[in-house]
Amino acid sequence: MADELREKIIANPDVLLEDHDLMRALVGANEDQSAGNIVDLRSVAMDRLEARFDRLEDTHRNVIAAAYDNLAGTNQVHRAILRMMDASTFAQFLTDLTGEVADILRVDAIRLVLESSDNEELNNDGTTVAVMPENYVDGYITLGRNMPARQITLRPFHKVGGSLYGPRADYIKSEACLKVDLGPDRLPAMLVMGSEDPLQFSSQQGTDLLTFFAGVFERVVRRWLA
């Protein structure tokens, strides 16, 4: 070995220890010099440590990626809320909801569903607001099953109630259903978000951010309906 290279290794041995390929080559050279009937436990231990190190690296990368995704999602929700609160009229609020708010949240369709006990007021003509009969919200969220309607439901979209998305229903692959409380003496409401990405909303995802968004949204709507 050249003296210069030897001095560099002695001065900074970590360079060798952190190089997986180099360490594997050194261990392999040592095994070649050992008798065939001798088991080198150091090699076995190193293989196990290397496997554990690889798993830790993968876990570390996954944790960092999840943290960045969560931060990006938080920023999205905050920006959407700020834009939603900027509206000076209810008409502007509804326009922003299906426009800039939808763009910020990266969803392809948004619809506000209100319940009404007056059949003459029912309206589902494809505008931002759909007025539907009583118990529609719970029935839509639970798909007609006898179970409580959760505040946030994330799921694939199977064209059940597809009329909510109008002409876009054929392209929607996943949806988020946010049950909205408009206050005492008012029927339930719902905000639905549809995405053409089948992985945008799924039951395995966390709902904390959407729960916060729903809480702000229902308070803003109460202000306009007061």
PDB file of C-alpha atoms in Angstrom:
ATOM      1  CA  MET A   1       0.000   0.000   0.000  1.00  0.00           C
ATOM      2  CA  ALA A   2       1.324   3.434  -0.859  1.00  0.00           C
ATOM      3  CA  ASP A   3       2.461   5.432   2.174  1.00  0.00           C
ATOM      4  CA  GLU A   4       0.261   8.393   1.216  1.00  0.00           C
ATOM      5  CA  LEU A   5      -2.873   6.209   0.999  1.00  0.00           C
ATOM      6  CA  ARG A   6      -1.981   4.453   4.258  1.00  0.00           C
ATOM      7  CA  GLU A   7      -1.597   7.789   6.063  1.00  0.00           C
ATOM      8  CA  LYS A   8      -4.961   8.992   4.758  1.00  0.00           C
ATOM      9  CA  ILE A   9      -6.700   5.845   6.038  1.00  0.00           C
ATOM     10  CA  ILE A  10      -5.036   6.109   9.463  1.00  0.00           C
ATOM     11  CA  ALA A  11      -5.986   9.791   9.668  1.00  0.00           C
ATOM     12  CA  ASN A  12      -9.623   9.142   8.782  1.00  0.00           C
ATOM     13  CA  PRO A  13     -10.627   5.483   9.294  1.00  0.00           C
ATOM     14  CA  ASP A  14     -14.337   6.347   9.268  1.00  0.00           C
ATOM     15  CA  VAL A  15     -14.115   6.618   5.493  1.00  0.00           C
ATOM     16  CA  LEU A  16     -13.585   2.860   5.339  1.00  0.00           C
ATOM     17  CA  LEU A  17     -16.134   1.972   8.002  1.00  0.00           C
ATOM     18  CA  GLU A  18     -18.917   3.953   6.319  1.00  0.00           C
ATOM     19  CA  ASP A  19     -18.306   2.460   2.869  1.00  0.00           C
ATOM     20  CA  HIS A  20     -20.483  -0.674   2.637  1.00  0.00           C
ATOM     21  CA  ASP A  21     -18.910  -2.023  -0.526  1.00  0.00           C
ATOM     22  CA  LEU A  22     -15.368  -1.575   0.767  1.00  0.00           C
ATOM     23  CA  MET A  23     -16.135  -3.236   4.111  1.00  0.00           C
ATOM     24  CA  ARG A  24     -17.846  -6.110   2.335  1.00  0.00           C
ATOM     25  CA  ALA A  25     -14.746  -6.597   0.165  1.00  0.00           C
ATOM     26  CA  LEU A  26     -12.471  -6.616   3.215  1.00  0.00           C
ATOM     27  CA  VAL A  27     -14.631  -9.175   5.003  1.00  0.00           C
ATOM     28  CA  GLY A  28     -14.753 -11.308   1.873  1.00  0.00           C
ATOM     29  CA  ALA A  29     -10.963 -11.214   1.586  1.00  0.00           C
ATOM     30  CA  ASN A  30     -10.669 -12.312   5.208  1.00  0.00           C
ATOM     31  CA  GLU A  31     -13.082 -15.200   4.611  1.00  0.00           C
ATOM     32  CA  ASP A  32     -11.065 -16.367   1.607  1.00  0.00           C
ATOM     33  CA  GLN A  33      -8.018 -16.707   3.853  1.00  0.00           C
ATOM     34  CA  SER A  34      -9.911 -18.742   6.488  1.00  0.00           C
ATOM     35  CA  ALA A  35     -10.209 -22.507   6.408  1.00  0.00           C
ATOM     36  CA  GLY A  36     -13.393 -23.839   4.843  1.00  0.00           C
ATOM     37  CA  ASN A  37     -14.526 -25.571   8.025  1.00  0.00           C
ATOM     38  CA  ILE A  38     -14.328 -22.405  10.174  1.00  0.00           C
ATOM     39  CA  VAL A  39     -17.406 -20.251  10.660  1.00  0.00           C
ATOM     40  CA  ASP A  40     -16.500 -16.563  10.904  1.00  0.00           C
ATOM     41  CA  LEU A  41     -19.008 -15.151  13.381  1.00  0.00           C
ATOM     42  CA  ARG A  42     -17.737 -11.660  12.708  1.00  0.00           C
ATOM     43  CA  SER A  43     -19.005 -11.915   9.153  1.00  0.00           C
ATOM     44  CA  VAL A  44     -22.391 -13.158  10.334  1.00  0.00           C
ATOM     45  CA  ALA A  45     -22.625 -10.326  12.859  1.00  0.00           C
ATOM     46  CA  MET A  46     -21.623  -7.778  10.242  1.00  0.00           C
ATOM     47  CA  ASP A  47     -24.259  -9.061   7.811  1.00  0.00           C
ATOM     48  CA  ARG A  48     -26.920  -8.732  10.495  1.00  0.00           C
ATOM     49  CA  LEU A  49     -25.761  -5.275  11.502  1.00  0.00           C
ATOM     50  CA  GLU A  50     -25.732  -4.212   7.872  1.00  0.00           C
ATOM     51  CA  ALA A  51     -29.288  -5.485   7.389  1.00  0.00           C
ATOM     52  CA  ARG A  52     -30.420  -3.616  10.506  1.00  0.00           C
ATOM     53  CA  PHE A  53     -28.660  -0.489   9.291  1.00  0.00           C
ATOM     54  CA  ASP A  54     -30.420  -0.710   5.933  1.00  0.00           C
ATOM     55  CA  ARG A  55     -33.781  -1.078   7.672  1.00  0.00           C
ATOM     56  CA  LEU A  56     -33.033   1.931   9.868  1.00  0.00           C
ATOM     57  CA  GLU A  57     -32.110   3.959   6.804  1.00  0.00           C
ATOM     58  CA  ASP A  58     -35.384   2.993   5.112  1.00  0.00           C
ATOM     59  CA  THR A  59     -37.342   3.885   8.246  1.00  0.00           C
ATOM     60  CA  HIS A  60     -35.528   7.197   8.497  1.00  0.00           C
ATOM     61  CA  ARG A  61     -36.346   8.052   4.885  1.00  0.00           C
ATOM     62  CA  ASN A  62     -39.989   7.082   5.383  1.00  0.00           C
ATOM     63  CA  VAL A  63     -40.268   9.230   8.515  1.00  0.00           C
ATOM     64  CA  ILE A  64     -38.723  12.226   6.759  1.00  0.00           C
ATOM     65  CA  ALA A  65     -41.007  11.759   3.738  1.00  0.00           C
ATOM     66  CA  ALA A  66     -44.076  11.502   5.986  1.00  0.00           C
ATOM     67  CA  ALA A  67     -43.032  14.649   7.854  1.00  0.00           C
ATOM     68  CA  TYR A  68     -42.651  16.591   4.598  1.00  0.00           C
ATOM     69  CA  ASP A  69     -46.019  15.308   3.354  1.00  0.00           C
ATOM     70  CA  ASN A  70     -47.676  16.330   6.609  1.00  0.00           C
ATOM     71  CA  LEU A  71     -46.085  19.777   6.471  1.00  0.00           C
ATOM     72  CA  ALA A  72     -47.160  20.227   2.862  1.00  0.00           C
ATOM     73  CA  GLY A  73     -50.705  19.130   3.739  1.00  0.00           C
ATOM     74  CA  THR A  74     -50.826  21.532   6.681  1.00  0.00           C
ATOM     75  CA  ASN A  75     -49.701  24.413   4.475  1.00  0.00           C
ATOM     76  CA  GLN A  76     -52.336  23.510   1.890  1.00  0.00           C
ATOM     77  CA  VAL A  77     -55.146  23.510   4.446  1.00  0.00           C
ATOM     78  CA  HIS A  78     -53.985  26.786   5.993  1.00  0.00           C
ATOM     79  CA  ARG A  79     -53.817  28.485   2.591  1.00  0.00           C
ATOM     80  CA  ALA A  80     -57.272  27.170   1.670  1.00  0.00           C
ATOM     81  CA  ILE A  81     -58.732  28.443   4.943  1.00  0.00           C
ATOM     82  CA  LEU A  82     -57.209  31.886   4.495  1.00  0.00           C
ATOM     83  CA  ARG A  83     -58.587  32.106   0.946  1.00  0.00           C
ATOM     84  CA  MET A  84     -61.977  30.922   2.152  1.00  0.00           C
ATOM     85  CA  MET A  85     -62.080  33.627   4.821  1.00  0.00           C
ATOM     86  CA  ASP A  86     -61.166  36.403   2.378  1.00  0.00           C
ATOM     87  CA  ALA A  87     -64.574  36.371   0.653  1.00  0.00           C
ATOM     88  CA  SER A  88     -66.630  39.520   1.232  1.00  0.00           C
ATOM     89  CA  THR A  89     -69.940  38.004   0.055  1.00  0.00           C
ATOM     90  CA  PHE A  90     -71.511  34.565   0.186  1.00  0.00           C
ATOM     91  CA  ALA A  91     -71.549  34.415  -3.612  1.00  0.00           C
ATOM     92  CA  GLN A  92     -67.833  35.127  -3.665  1.00  0.00           C
ATOM     93  CA  PHE A  93     -67.315  32.492  -0.968  1.00  0.00           C
ATOM     94  CA  LEU A  94     -69.023  29.858  -3.121  1.00  0.00           C
ATOM     95  CA  THR A  95     -67.092  30.924  -6.214  1.00  0.00           C
ATOM     96  CA  ASP A  96     -63.797  30.686  -4.344  1.00  0.00           C
ATOM     97  CA  LEU A  97     -64.795  27.314  -2.917  1.00  0.00           C
ATOM     98  CA  THR A  98     -65.005  25.659  -6.328  1.00  0.00           C
ATOM     99  CA  GLY A  99     -62.185  27.776  -7.715  1.00  0.00           C
ATOM    100  CA  GLU A 100     -59.088  28.756  -5.775  1.00  0.00           C
ATOM    101  CA  VAL A 101     -59.889  26.693  -2.675  1.00  0.00           C
ATOM    102  CA  ALA A 102     -60.300  23.561  -4.781  1.00  0.00           C
ATOM    103  CA  ASP A 103     -57.076  24.349  -6.637  1.00  0.00           C
ATOM    104  CA  ILE A 104     -55.149  24.839  -3.394  1.00  0.00           C
ATOM    105  CA  LEU A 105     -56.440  21.538  -2.009  1.00  0.00           C
ATOM    106  CA  ARG A 106     -55.744  19.872  -5.378  1.00  0.00           C
ATOM    107  CA  VAL A 107     -59.198  18.376  -5.716  1.00  0.00           C
ATOM    108  CA  ASP A 108     -61.164  18.184  -8.945  1.00  0.00           C
ATOM    109  CA  ALA A 109     -64.649  18.868  -7.572  1.00  0.00           C
ATOM    110  CA  ILE A 110     -66.194  20.397  -4.452  1.00  0.00           C
ATOM    111  CA  ARG A 111     -69.870  20.498  -3.580  1.00  0.00           C
ATOM    112  CA  LEU A 112     -71.703  21.855  -0.532  1.00  0.00           C
ATOM    113  CA  VAL A 113     -74.795  19.780   0.286  1.00  0.00           C
ATOM    114  CA  LEU A 114     -77.580  21.293   2.399  1.00  0.00           C
ATOM    115  CA  GLU A 115     -80.651  19.420   3.629  1.00  0.00           C
ATOM    116  CA  SER A 116     -84.146  20.863   3.395  1.00  0.00           C
ATOM    117  CA  SER A 117     -87.485  19.721   4.782  1.00  0.00           C
ATOM    118  CA  ASP A 118     -89.301  21.565   1.983  1.00  0.00           C
ATOM    119  CA  ASN A 119     -89.445  19.426  -1.143  1.00  0.00           C
ATOM    120  CA  GLU A 120     -90.133  22.482  -3.261  1.00  0.00           C
ATOM    121  CA  GLU A 121     -86.682  23.885  -2.389  1.00  0.00           C
ATOM    122  CA  LEU A 122     -84.726  20.834  -3.514  1.00  0.00           C
ATOM    123  CA  ASN A 123     -82.055  21.765  -6.009  1.00  0.00           C
ATOM    124  CA  ASN A 124     -79.263  19.719  -7.556  1.00  0.00           C
ATOM    125  CA  ASP A 125     -78.660  21.527 -10.809  1.00  0.00           C
ATOM    126  CA  GLY A 126     -74.882  21.250 -10.760  1.00  0.00           C
ATOM    127  CA  THR A 127     -74.104  24.533  -8.989  1.00  0.00           C
ATOM    128  CA  THR A 128     -71.822  24.768  -5.960  1.00  0.00           C
ATOM    129  CA  VAL A 129     -74.681  24.147  -3.533  1.00  0.00           C
ATOM    130  CA  ALA A 130     -76.984  21.131  -3.706  1.00  0.00           C
ATOM    131  CA  VAL A 131     -80.187  21.183  -1.638  1.00  0.00           C
ATOM    132  CA  MET A 132     -81.278  17.639  -0.820  1.00  0.00           C
ATOM    133  CA  PRO A 133     -84.021  16.015   1.323  1.00  0.00           C
ATOM    134  CA  GLU A 134     -83.692  15.306   5.045  1.00  0.00           C
ATOM    135  CA  ASN A 135     -81.362  12.470   6.089  1.00  0.00           C
ATOM    136  CA  TYR A 136     -79.556  12.637   2.753  1.00  0.00           C
ATOM    137  CA  VAL A 137     -76.203  13.509   4.340  1.00  0.00           C
ATOM    138  CA  ASP A 138     -76.080  10.557   6.736  1.00  0.00           C
ATOM    139  CA  GLY A 139     -77.344   8.213   4.037  1.00  0.00           C
ATOM    140  CA  TYR A 140     -74.694   9.358   1.585  1.00  0.00           C
ATOM    141  CA  ILE A 141     -71.847   9.086   4.110  1.00  0.00           C
ATOM    142  CA  THR A 142     -72.865   5.638   5.366  1.00  0.00           C
ATOM    143  CA  LEU A 143     -74.011   4.413   1.932  1.00  0.00           C
ATOM    144  CA  GLY A 144     -77.388   3.605   3.467  1.00  0.00           C
ATOM    145  CA  ARG A 145     -75.998   1.316   6.161  1.00  0.00           C
ATOM    146  CA  ASN A 146     -77.309   1.365   9.714  1.00  0.00           C
ATOM    147  CA  MET A 147     -74.316   3.016  11.361  1.00  0.00           C
ATOM    148  CA  PRO A 148     -73.320   6.446  12.673  1.00  0.00           C
ATOM    149  CA  ALA A 149     -72.046   8.920  10.103  1.00  0.00           C
ATOM    150  CA  ARG A 150     -68.476   9.936  10.878  1.00  0.00           C
ATOM    151  CA  GLN A 151     -67.440  13.561  10.571  1.00  0.00           C
ATOM    152  CA  ILE A 152     -64.730  12.702   8.038  1.00  0.00           C
ATOM    153  CA  THR A 153     -65.036   9.814   5.579  1.00  0.00           C
ATOM    154  CA  LEU A 154     -62.328   9.068   3.025  1.00  0.00           C
ATOM    155  CA  ARG A 155     -63.003   6.376   0.440  1.00  0.00           C
ATOM    156  CA  PRO A 156     -62.938   5.282  -3.196  1.00  0.00           C
ATOM    157  CA  PHE A 157     -65.791   6.669  -5.248  1.00  0.00           C
ATOM    158  CA  HIS A 158     -67.999   4.044  -6.852  1.00  0.00           C
ATOM    159  CA  LYS A 159     -70.508   6.326  -8.573  1.00  0.00           C
ATOM    160  CA  VAL A 160     -72.887   6.114  -5.595  1.00  0.00           C
ATOM    161  CA  GLY A 161     -74.713   9.434  -5.619  1.00  0.00           C
ATOM    162  CA  GLY A 162     -72.689  10.426  -8.635  1.00  0.00           C
ATOM    163  CA  SER A 163     -75.073  13.239  -9.450  1.00  0.00           C
ATOM    164  CA  LEU A 164     -73.340  15.340  -6.776  1.00  0.00           C
ATOM    165  CA  TYR A 165     -70.372  15.739  -9.120  1.00  0.00           C
ATOM    166  CA  GLY A 166     -72.434  16.362 -12.223  1.00  0.00           C
ATOM    167  CA  PRO A 167     -70.578  15.778 -15.506  1.00  0.00           C
ATOM    168  CA  ARG A 168     -67.347  15.058 -13.613  1.00  0.00           C
ATOM    169  CA  ALA A 169     -68.788  11.993 -11.876  1.00  0.00           C
ATOM    170  CA  ASP A 170     -67.355   9.621 -14.499  1.00  0.00           C
ATOM    171  CA  TYR A 171     -63.837  10.840 -13.726  1.00  0.00           C
ATOM    172  CA  ILE A 172     -63.951  10.951  -9.915  1.00  0.00           C
ATOM    173  CA  LYS A 173     -62.067   8.022  -8.342  1.00  0.00           C
ATOM    174  CA  SER A 174     -61.902   8.959  -4.645  1.00  0.00           C
ATOM    175  CA  GLU A 175     -63.746  11.340  -2.363  1.00  0.00           C
ATOM    176  CA  ALA A 176     -63.751  12.978   1.049  1.00  0.00           C
ATOM    177  CA  CYS A 177     -67.071  13.531   2.814  1.00  0.00           C
ATOM    178  CA  LEU A 178     -67.014  16.187   5.540  1.00  0.00           C
ATOM    179  CA  LYS A 179     -70.119  16.324   7.709  1.00  0.00           C
ATOM    180  CA  VAL A 180     -70.846  19.922   8.662  1.00  0.00           C
ATOM    181  CA  ASP A 181     -72.735  21.161  11.729  1.00  0.00           C
ATOM    182  CA  LEU A 182     -74.498  24.428  10.914  1.00  0.00           C
ATOM    183  CA  GLY A 183     -75.634  25.033  14.464  1.00  0.00           C
ATOM    184  CA  PRO A 184     -78.777  24.529  16.562  1.00  0.00           C
ATOM    185  CA  ASP A 185     -82.106  24.116  14.787  1.00  0.00           C
ATOM    186  CA  ARG A 186     -80.421  23.549  11.432  1.00  0.00           C
ATOM    187  CA  LEU A 187     -80.302  20.323   9.451  1.00  0.00           C
ATOM    188  CA  PRO A 188     -76.916  18.685   8.807  1.00  0.00           C
ATOM    189  CA  ALA A 189     -74.830  19.674   5.812  1.00  0.00           C
ATOM    190  CA  MET A 190     -71.914  18.081   4.012  1.00  0.00           C
ATOM    191  CA  LEU A 191     -68.944  19.166   1.964  1.00  0.00           C
ATOM    192  CA  VAL A 192     -67.795  16.595  -0.585  1.00  0.00           C
ATOM    193  CA  MET A 193     -64.442  16.715  -2.351  1.00  0.00           C
ATOM    194  CA  GLY A 194     -63.816  14.511  -5.358  1.00  0.00           C
ATOM    195  CA  SER A 195     -60.507  13.644  -6.966  1.00  0.00           C
ATOM    196  CA  GLU A 196     -59.580  11.922 -10.206  1.00  0.00           C
ATOM    197  CA  ASP A 197     -56.666  10.331  -8.330  1.00  0.00           C
ATOM    198  CA  PRO A 198     -57.798   7.030  -6.759  1.00  0.00           C
ATOM    199  CA  LEU A 199     -55.141   7.451  -4.046  1.00  0.00           C
ATOM    200  CA  GLN A 200     -56.036  11.021  -3.094  1.00  0.00           C
ATOM    201  CA  PHE A 201     -58.458   9.876  -0.399  1.00  0.00           C
ATOM    202  CA  SER A 202     -58.421   6.487   1.322  1.00  0.00           C
ATOM    203  CA  SER A 203     -59.551   5.095   4.652  1.00  0.00           C
ATOM    204  CA  GLN A 204     -55.922   4.485   5.691  1.00  0.00           C
ATOM    205  CA  GLN A 205     -55.116   8.208   5.722  1.00  0.00           C
ATOM    206  CA  GLY A 206     -55.226  10.446   8.768  1.00  0.00           C
ATOM    207  CA  THR A 207     -58.124  12.869   9.108  1.00  0.00           C
ATOM    208  CA  ASP A 208     -56.739  15.478  11.533  1.00  0.00           C
ATOM    209  CA  LEU A 209     -56.201  18.173   8.916  1.00  0.00           C
ATOM    210  CA  LEU A 210     -59.592  17.660   7.292  1.00  0.00           C
ATOM    211  CA  THR A 211     -61.241  17.683  10.722  1.00  0.00           C
ATOM    212  CA  PHE A 212     -59.665  21.071  11.376  1.00  0.00           C
ATOM    213  CA  PHE A 213     -60.689  22.302   7.926  1.00  0.00           C
ATOM    214  CA  ALA A 214     -64.274  21.120   8.481  1.00  0.00           C
ATOM    215  CA  GLY A 215     -64.394  22.929  11.822  1.00  0.00           C
ATOM    216  CA  VAL A 216     -63.349  26.217  10.242  1.00  0.00           C
ATOM    217  CA  PHE A 217     -65.588  25.681   7.222  1.00  0.00           C
ATOM    218  CA  GLU A 218     -68.738  25.141   9.274  1.00  0.00           C
ATOM    219  CA  ARG A 219     -68.062  28.278  11.313  1.00  0.00           C
ATOM    220  CA  VAL A 220     -67.610  30.347   8.154  1.00  0.00           C
ATOM    221  CA  VAL A 221     -70.839  28.985   6.660  1.00  0.00           C
ATOM    222  CA  ARG A 222     -72.742  29.692   9.907  1.00  0.00           C
ATOM    223  CA  ARG A 223     -71.632  33.311   9.660  1.00  0.00           C
ATOM    224  CA  TRP A 224     -73.065  33.626   6.152  1.00  0.00           C
ATOM    225  CA  LEU A 225     -76.302  31.841   7.021  1.00  0.00           C
ATOM    226  CA  ALA A 226     -76.905  33.834  10.210  1.00  0.00           C
TER     227      ALA A 226
END
